[in-house]
Short mmCIF file of C-alpha atoms in Angstrom, two decimals:
data_model
loop_
_atom_site.label_atom_id
_atom_site.label_comp_id
_atom_site.label_asym_id
_atom_site.label_seq_id
_atom_site.Cartn_x
_atom_site.Cartn_y
_atom_site.Cartn_z
CA UNK T 561 -86.24 -57.12 -17.26
CA UNK T 562 -83.59 -56.21 -19.72
CA UNK T 563 -80.17 -56.47 -18.75
CA UNK T 564 -78.27 -52.85 -17.39
CA UNK T 565 -76.37 -51.71 -20.76
CA UNK T 566 -72.60 -52.06 -20.47
CA UNK T 567 -70.50 -49.32 -18.86
CA UNK T 568 -66.44 -49.16 -20.02
CA UNK T 569 -64.41 -49.27 -16.96
CA UNK T 570 -61.25 -46.90 -16.83
CA UNK T 571 -58.32 -48.90 -16.87
CA UNK T 572 -56.72 -50.23 -14.08
CA UNK T 573 -54.49 -48.61 -12.75
CA UNK T 574 -51.18 -49.94 -9.66
CA UNK T 575 -51.88 -48.04 -6.39
CA UNK T 576 -48.85 -47.31 -4.22
CA UNK T 577 -49.08 -49.87 -1.13
CA UNK T 578 -50.35 -48.02 1.47
CA UNK T 579 -48.87 -47.89 5.06
CA UNK T 580 -50.17 -50.38 7.73
CA UNK T 581 -52.60 -48.55 9.82
CA UNK T 582 -51.11 -46.43 12.58
CA UNK T 583 -47.69 -45.84 11.01
CA UNK T 584 -45.92 -43.29 8.93
CA UNK T 585 -44.67 -44.52 5.68
CA UNK T 586 -40.84 -44.17 5.71
CA UNK T 587 -39.06 -40.90 4.51
CA UNK T 588 -37.14 -42.12 0.96
CA UNK T 589 -33.38 -42.19 2.04
CA UNK T 590 -31.95 -40.57 -1.59
CA UNK T 591 -34.45 -38.05 -0.80
CA UNK T 592 -32.66 -37.07 2.18
CA UNK T 593 -28.98 -37.47 0.63
CA UNK T 594 -30.14 -34.97 -1.76
CA UNK T 595 -31.25 -32.34 0.70
CA UNK T 596 -28.00 -32.74 2.39
CA UNK T 597 -26.42 -32.69 -0.27
CA UNK T 598 -28.15 -29.65 -2.23
CA UNK T 599 -27.47 -27.13 1.97
CA UNK T 600 -23.79 -28.62 2.10
CA UNK T 601 -23.17 -27.58 -1.81
CA UNK T 602 -20.57 -30.62 -2.21
CA UNK T 603 -21.25 -32.82 -5.27
CA UNK T 604 -23.70 -31.07 -6.78
CA UNK T 605 -24.44 -33.12 -9.93
CA UNK T 606 -24.57 -35.78 -7.39
CA UNK T 607 -27.14 -34.48 -5.17
CA UNK T 608 -29.43 -33.56 -8.39
CA UNK T 609 -29.26 -37.38 -9.57
CA UNK T 610 -30.22 -38.43 -5.98
CA UNK T 611 -33.35 -35.96 -5.84
CA UNK T 612 -33.84 -37.30 -9.42
CA UNK T 613 -33.76 -40.91 -8.43
CA UNK T 614 -35.80 -40.27 -4.76
CA UNK T 615 -38.97 -38.57 -6.59
CA UNK T 616 -39.04 -41.32 -8.58
CA UNK T 617 -38.95 -44.20 -5.67
CA UNK T 618 -41.63 -41.40 -3.71
CA UNK T 619 -44.26 -41.96 -6.67
CA UNK T 620 -44.07 -45.67 -7.13
CA UNK T 621 -43.82 -46.75 -3.26
CA UNK T 622 -45.52 -44.40 -1.21
CA UNK T 623 -43.03 -42.60 0.86
CA UNK T 624 -42.59 -39.49 2.16
CA UNK T 625 -39.62 -36.81 1.43
CA UNK T 626 -41.09 -35.24 -1.98
CA UNK T 627 -40.20 -31.62 -0.36
CA UNK T 628 -36.83 -32.56 0.88
CA UNK T 629 -36.33 -34.01 -2.52
CA UNK T 630 -37.22 -31.10 -4.83
CA UNK T 631 -35.50 -28.84 -1.82
CA UNK T 632 -32.29 -31.04 -2.71
CA UNK T 633 -32.79 -30.99 -6.21
CA UNK T 634 -32.99 -27.60 -6.99
CA UNK T 635 -29.58 -26.45 -4.49
CA UNK T 636 -27.57 -29.23 -6.25
CA UNK T 637 -29.18 -27.90 -9.45
CA UNK T 638 -28.39 -24.14 -8.62
CA UNK T 639 -24.80 -25.27 -7.70
CA UNK T 640 -24.00 -27.61 -10.61
CA UNK T 641 -24.96 -23.95 -12.68
CA UNK T 642 -22.80 -21.93 -11.05
CA UNK T 643 -19.92 -24.65 -10.91
CA UNK T 644 -20.16 -24.59 -15.01
CA UNK T 645 -20.41 -20.91 -14.62
CA UNK T 646 -16.99 -20.58 -13.02
CA UNK T 647 -15.03 -23.28 -15.09
CA UNK T 648 -16.22 -21.99 -18.17
CA UNK T 649 -15.35 -18.38 -17.07
CA UNK T 650 -12.34 -19.05 -15.49
CA UNK T 651 -13.66 -17.27 -12.25
CA UNK T 652 -12.50 -20.90 -10.74
CA UNK T 653 -8.69 -20.47 -10.77
CA UNK T 654 -8.99 -16.64 -10.17
CA UNK T 655 -10.56 -17.65 -7.07
CA UNK T 656 -8.49 -20.55 -5.67
CA UNK T 657 -5.78 -18.14 -6.76
CA UNK T 658 -7.22 -15.61 -4.50
CA UNK T 659 -7.95 -18.36 -1.24
CA UNK T 660 -3.37 -19.11 -2.23
CA UNK T 661 -3.03 -15.06 -2.17
CA UNK T 662 -4.84 -14.65 1.37
CA UNK T 663 -3.58 -17.67 3.01
CA UNK T 664 0.32 -16.27 1.93
CA UNK T 665 1.08 -13.64 4.57
CA UNK T 666 2.17 -10.95 2.23
CA UNK T 667 0.89 -12.22 -0.51
CA UNK T 668 4.19 -12.07 -2.63
CA UNK T 669 3.21 -14.72 -5.15
CA UNK T 670 1.32 -11.62 -6.80
CA UNK T 671 4.69 -9.91 -7.06
CA UNK T 672 7.20 -9.93 -10.58
CA UNK T 673 10.69 -8.84 -10.77
CA UNK T 674 10.73 -5.19 -11.00
CA UNK T 675 7.12 -4.34 -8.86
CA UNK T 676 7.56 -1.72 -5.89
CA UNK T 677 4.81 -2.36 -2.77
CA UNK T 678 3.76 -0.88 0.70
CA UNK T 679 3.70 -3.66 3.07
CA UNK T 680 0.90 -4.14 5.91
CA UNK T 681 3.44 -5.64 8.70
CA UNK T 682 7.24 -5.31 9.39
CA UNK T 683 9.67 -6.65 5.95
CA UNK T 684 11.70 -8.42 8.82
CA UNK T 685 8.45 -10.02 10.76
CA UNK T 686 4.99 -11.39 9.20
CA UNK T 687 3.41 -9.67 6.27
CA UNK T 688 0.20 -9.40 6.75
CA UNK T 689 -0.77 -7.87 2.91
CA UNK T 690 0.97 -6.30 0.25
CA UNK T 691 -0.05 -3.15 -1.65
CA UNK T 692 1.50 -2.68 -5.23
CA UNK T 693 2.43 1.00 -5.91
CA UNK T 694 4.07 2.79 -8.22
CA UNK T 695 8.14 2.96 -8.11
CA UNK T 696 8.50 6.39 -8.74
CA UNK T 697 7.09 7.10 -5.61
CA UNK T 698 7.57 5.98 -1.66
CA UNK T 699 7.65 2.79 -1.07
CA UNK T 700 8.36 0.08 1.27
CA UNK T 701 9.94 -2.46 -1.18
CA UNK T 702 10.80 -3.20 -4.41
CA UNK T 703 11.71 -6.98 -5.40
CA UNK T 704 14.65 -7.85 -7.17
CA UNK T 705 13.99 -11.76 -7.46
CA UNK T 706 11.80 -14.41 -7.71
CA UNK T 707 12.63 -17.71 -7.47
CA UNK T 708 11.15 -21.22 -6.31
CA UNK T 709 11.44 -24.05 -3.60
CA UNK T 710 11.84 -27.57 -5.21
CA UNK T 711 8.26 -29.26 -3.86
CA UNK T 712 6.97 -32.08 -1.76
CA UNK T 713 6.34 -32.15 2.08
CA UNK T 714 6.90 -28.79 3.95
CA UNK T 715 10.94 -28.88 4.78
CA UNK T 716 10.17 -26.63 7.84
CA UNK T 717 11.13 -23.08 8.64
CA UNK T 718 15.22 -23.57 8.94
CA UNK T 719 14.82 -24.93 5.55
CA UNK T 720 12.83 -22.39 3.40
CA UNK T 721 14.94 -19.84 5.37
CA UNK T 722 18.06 -21.45 4.00
CA UNK T 723 16.62 -21.23 0.19
CA UNK T 724 15.63 -18.04 1.09
CA UNK T 725 19.27 -17.06 1.29
CA UNK T 726 19.78 -17.14 -2.18
CA UNK T 727 18.15 -13.76 -2.36
CA UNK T 728 21.65 -12.37 -1.04
CA UNK T 729 23.62 -13.44 -4.05
CA UNK T 730 20.98 -11.71 -6.76
CA UNK T 731 20.93 -8.58 -5.52
CA UNK T 732 23.89 -7.54 -7.56
CA UNK T 733 22.27 -8.74 -10.78
CA UNK T 734 19.59 -6.31 -10.24
CA UNK T 735 21.48 -3.35 -8.45
CA UNK T 736 24.89 -3.67 -10.22
CA UNK T 737 26.09 -0.28 -8.93
CA UNK T 738 26.22 -0.78 -5.40
CA UNK T 739 27.40 3.29 -5.37
CA UNK T 740 23.80 4.04 -6.50
CA UNK T 741 21.87 2.03 -3.43
CA UNK T 742 21.11 3.97 -0.47
CA UNK T 743 23.29 2.89 2.62
CA UNK T 744 20.21 2.09 4.80
CA UNK T 745 19.03 -0.39 1.62
CA UNK T 746 19.42 -4.48 2.66
CA UNK T 747 17.81 -7.44 1.71
CA UNK T 748 14.58 -8.84 2.84
CA UNK T 749 12.85 -12.01 1.32
CA UNK T 750 9.09 -13.09 1.68
CA UNK T 751 9.05 -16.96 1.63
CA UNK T 752 5.99 -19.51 1.71
CA UNK T 753 4.38 -20.57 5.71
CA UNK T 754 3.93 -23.86 6.44
CA UNK T 755 0.00 -22.68 6.12
CA UNK T 756 0.53 -21.79 2.40
CA UNK T 757 2.90 -24.26 1.50
CA UNK T 758 -0.62 -26.17 1.38
CA UNK T 759 -1.96 -24.54 -1.20
CA UNK T 760 1.13 -25.03 -3.54
CA UNK T 761 3.14 -22.12 -2.42
CA UNK T 762 6.45 -22.64 -3.34
CA UNK T 763 7.74 -18.65 -3.95
CA UNK T 764 10.56 -16.85 -2.74
CA UNK T 765 10.53 -13.06 -3.29
CA UNK T 766 13.59 -11.31 -2.86
CA UNK T 767 13.35 -7.14 -1.88
CA UNK T 768 15.10 -4.35 -1.02
CA UNK T 769 13.79 -2.46 2.03
CA UNK T 770 15.00 0.13 4.08
CA UNK T 771 16.80 -0.88 7.72
CA UNK T 772 15.50 2.18 9.13
CA UNK T 773 12.49 2.00 11.45
CA UNK T 774 9.46 3.84 9.11
CA UNK T 775 12.07 4.14 6.18
CA UNK T 776 11.11 4.09 2.85
CA UNK T 777 12.45 4.05 -0.72
CA UNK T 778 12.07 6.82 -3.17
CA UNK T 779 12.33 5.71 -7.26
CA UNK T 780 13.65 2.31 -8.44
CA UNK T 781 16.68 0.87 -7.48
CA UNK T 782 16.91 -1.42 -10.64
CA UNK T 783 20.17 -1.52 -12.59
CA UNK T 784 21.02 -3.68 -14.83
CA UNK T 785 21.01 -4.89 -18.86
CA UNK T 786 17.42 -3.23 -18.98
CA UNK T 787 18.02 0.16 -17.55
CA UNK T 788 22.23 0.62 -18.23
CA UNK T 789 24.11 0.74 -21.49
CA UNK T 790 26.14 -1.62 -22.47
CA UNK T 791 29.48 0.22 -21.50
CA UNK T 792 28.33 1.00 -18.28
CA UNK T 793 27.55 -2.76 -17.60
CA UNK T 794 30.96 -3.93 -18.75
CA UNK T 795 32.68 -1.58 -16.65
CA UNK T 796 30.17 -2.76 -13.50
CA UNK T 797 31.03 -6.41 -14.19
CA UNK T 798 34.55 -6.15 -14.48
CA UNK T 799 35.11 -3.97 -11.34
CA UNK T 800 32.47 -6.96 -9.77
CA UNK T 801 35.19 -9.50 -10.01
CA UNK T 802 37.40 -7.03 -7.81
CA UNK T 803 34.93 -6.30 -5.28
CA UNK T 804 34.01 -9.68 -4.47
CA UNK T 805 37.97 -10.79 -4.03
CA UNK T 806 38.17 -7.74 -1.67
CA UNK T 807 34.65 -9.39 0.08
CA UNK T 808 37.06 -12.44 1.09
CA UNK T 809 38.95 -10.84 3.49
CA UNK T 810 39.69 -12.76 6.63
CA UNK T 811 37.95 -12.37 9.49
CA UNK T 812 40.87 -10.95 12.10
CA UNK T 813 41.30 -7.88 11.20
CA UNK T 814 44.76 -7.68 11.68
CA UNK T 815 47.39 -9.53 9.88
CA UNK T 816 49.43 -10.31 12.95
CA UNK T 817 46.67 -12.00 13.99
CA UNK T 818 46.13 -13.91 11.31
CA UNK T 819 49.47 -13.83 8.35
CA UNK T 820 48.50 -16.87 6.28
CA UNK T 821 44.85 -15.58 5.89
CA UNK T 822 45.97 -12.05 5.20
CA UNK T 823 48.38 -13.69 2.32
CA UNK T 824 45.56 -15.72 0.93
CA UNK T 825 43.53 -13.03 0.67
CA UNK T 826 46.47 -10.69 -0.93
CA UNK T 827 47.03 -13.33 -3.31
CA UNK T 828 43.21 -13.43 -4.17
CA UNK T 829 43.31 -9.76 -4.56
CA UNK T 830 46.07 -9.50 -7.10
CA UNK T 831 44.61 -12.43 -9.20
CA UNK T 832 41.61 -9.82 -9.39
CA UNK T 833 43.36 -6.83 -10.18
CA UNK T 834 45.10 -8.63 -13.29
CA UNK T 835 41.47 -10.23 -14.48
CA UNK T 836 39.83 -6.69 -14.06
CA UNK T 837 42.59 -4.78 -15.55
CA UNK T 838 42.98 -7.47 -18.60
CA UNK T 839 39.00 -6.83 -18.93
CA UNK T 840 38.72 -2.94 -19.05
CA UNK T 841 41.83 -2.66 -21.65
CA UNK T 842 40.00 -4.99 -24.09
CA UNK T 843 37.21 -3.00 -24.33
CA UNK T 844 37.11 0.04 -26.71
CA UNK T 845 35.82 2.96 -24.77
CA UNK T 846 33.92 5.79 -25.68
CA UNK T 847 36.07 8.73 -25.72
CA UNK T 848 35.21 10.86 -23.25
CA UNK T 849 36.06 7.53 -20.98
CA UNK T 850 39.17 6.48 -22.97
CA UNK T 851 41.70 9.06 -21.23
CA UNK T 852 40.32 7.90 -17.06
CA UNK T 853 39.91 4.35 -17.84
CA UNK T 854 43.73 4.18 -19.20
CA UNK T 855 44.39 5.82 -15.90
CA UNK T 856 42.44 3.55 -14.14
CA UNK T 857 43.94 0.33 -15.58
CA UNK T 858 47.68 1.61 -14.95
CA UNK T 859 46.71 2.00 -11.47
CA UNK T 860 45.28 -1.26 -11.38
CA UNK T 861 48.60 -2.91 -12.74
CA UNK T 862 50.64 -1.33 -9.64
CA UNK T 863 48.18 -2.30 -7.56
CA UNK T 864 48.03 -5.73 -8.85
CA UNK T 865 52.32 -5.94 -7.89
CA UNK T 866 51.93 -4.73 -4.68
CA UNK T 867 49.53 -7.22 -3.61
CA UNK T 868 50.98 -9.96 -4.97
CA UNK T 869 54.21 -9.07 -3.17
CA UNK T 870 52.18 -8.70 0.23
CA UNK T 871 51.43 -12.20 -0.61
CA UNK T 872 54.80 -13.13 -0.17
CA UNK T 873 55.42 -11.41 2.55
CA UNK T 874 57.17 -13.38 5.60
CA UNK T 875 55.80 -11.37 8.79
CA UNK T 876 52.96 -8.74 9.39
CA UNK T 877 55.55 -5.97 9.04
CA UNK T 878 56.14 -6.68 5.39
CA UNK T 879 53.03 -7.11 4.87
CA UNK T 880 51.34 -4.06 5.67
CA UNK T 881 54.23 -1.70 3.89
CA UNK T 882 52.92 -3.03 0.29
CA UNK T 883 49.39 -3.70 1.04
CA UNK T 884 49.02 -0.24 2.49
CA UNK T 885 50.39 1.06 -0.70
CA UNK T 886 48.11 -0.99 -2.81
CA UNK T 887 44.90 -0.49 -1.18
CA UNK T 888 45.40 3.51 -1.46
CA UNK T 889 46.18 2.38 -5.35
CA UNK T 890 42.27 1.05 -5.53
CA UNK T 891 40.67 3.65 -3.09
CA UNK T 892 37.31 4.60 -4.39
CA UNK T 893 38.36 8.43 -5.41
CA UNK T 894 40.33 6.85 -7.97
CA UNK T 895 37.26 5.54 -10.05
CA UNK T 896 35.18 9.19 -9.79
CA UNK T 897 36.58 9.95 -13.04
CA UNK T 898 35.61 7.19 -14.91
CA UNK T 899 32.33 7.00 -13.41
CA UNK T 900 31.25 10.10 -14.27
CA UNK T 901 32.93 9.69 -18.36
CA UNK T 902 30.64 6.42 -17.88
CA UNK T 903 27.34 8.42 -16.60
CA UNK T 904 27.44 6.19 -13.09
CA UNK T 905 26.83 7.32 -9.50
CA UNK T 906 29.65 8.68 -7.86
CA UNK T 907 28.74 9.04 -4.19
CA UNK T 908 30.84 5.94 -2.69
CA UNK T 909 29.16 3.82 0.04
CA UNK T 910 30.37 4.22 3.45
CA UNK T 911 31.00 0.77 5.11
CA UNK T 912 30.57 2.37 8.14
CA UNK T 913 26.93 3.06 6.96
CA UNK T 914 26.44 6.69 6.05
CA UNK T 915 27.08 8.35 2.62
CA UNK T 916 30.64 9.84 2.68
CA UNK T 917 30.41 12.18 -0.68
CA UNK T 918 33.79 12.64 -2.42
CA UNK T 919 35.83 11.05 0.45
CA UNK T 920 37.16 7.61 0.41
CA UNK T 921 35.40 4.38 1.90
CA UNK T 922 37.39 3.28 4.86
CA UNK T 923 39.08 0.00 3.66
CA UNK T 924 38.26 -2.50 1.10
CA UNK T 925 37.57 -1.19 -2.72
CA UNK T 926 34.83 -0.03 -4.24
CA UNK T 927 35.78 0.44 -7.48
#
């Protein structure tokens, strides 16, 4: 008998080991990790890598989990692609900013100096949302300044409020002419909360708003170098020195209750009057303002001498005589001609809370 012809055999391919009879093959741990990472959308690059490792090990070791590895890899791959898209288009930055704005009760981080807005909430309490609007129409608030608070851990609400008090001193750099500010307008602020501080919120936004319930503003209150001409700015800066001195009056309303305090105040006012007059005289004013300005500086000089006399008084009676005469010389009505010539507001503000037209304000100087 002839031998059977030789038939070539297929090359040997190692087979994955079989699981013992009666048990299931173990699930690959990398497949599980890939699926969890993919579902949670965290570390998408890592989830994809874990899925590829799992598929390789499942093929070699005969383990279960192929479906989990495939799904995890797909989800992680999609997440990785989305992350790349967000980073390359800048959408991630915008999304993070939106998150911070949403956490920032009031979204004041999106407001800049000169912006006007309507607010969802109370400017004296919690503002839940901001809607920017044109300043020409009615609006609830107008931003006049912004500044940052030093970083670090959240300093506490009291410290934030103390920092925000800086807004009061910044108002006059934006609305330089007090006469042009309605009597019912006051200073408010939007400040970081403990929750928004975590997101890097450090901005205090200073706002002008109405103290009247449901009250609104109409038109911008901005009156600074960007709006006023050089002569208007020079005049307002000069008289600001006098107004600041007048604002330092002692708490006691009458000289007999605090004569030393009133004498010290009179000395400060006398010094301010001298500086104000000197500054106004040094500037070459337009022809239309030259004559009324000369009359104003002459009255300021006379008032300076009277306030200086009050500062030297030995008793309350001796204080009141020069004080009354000096205060009369710097009543608001004495500046109307100058203001009209410089095209500034001509309705004096009333410390009592109502506009008084051409009548002088009771007490104090608002020149």
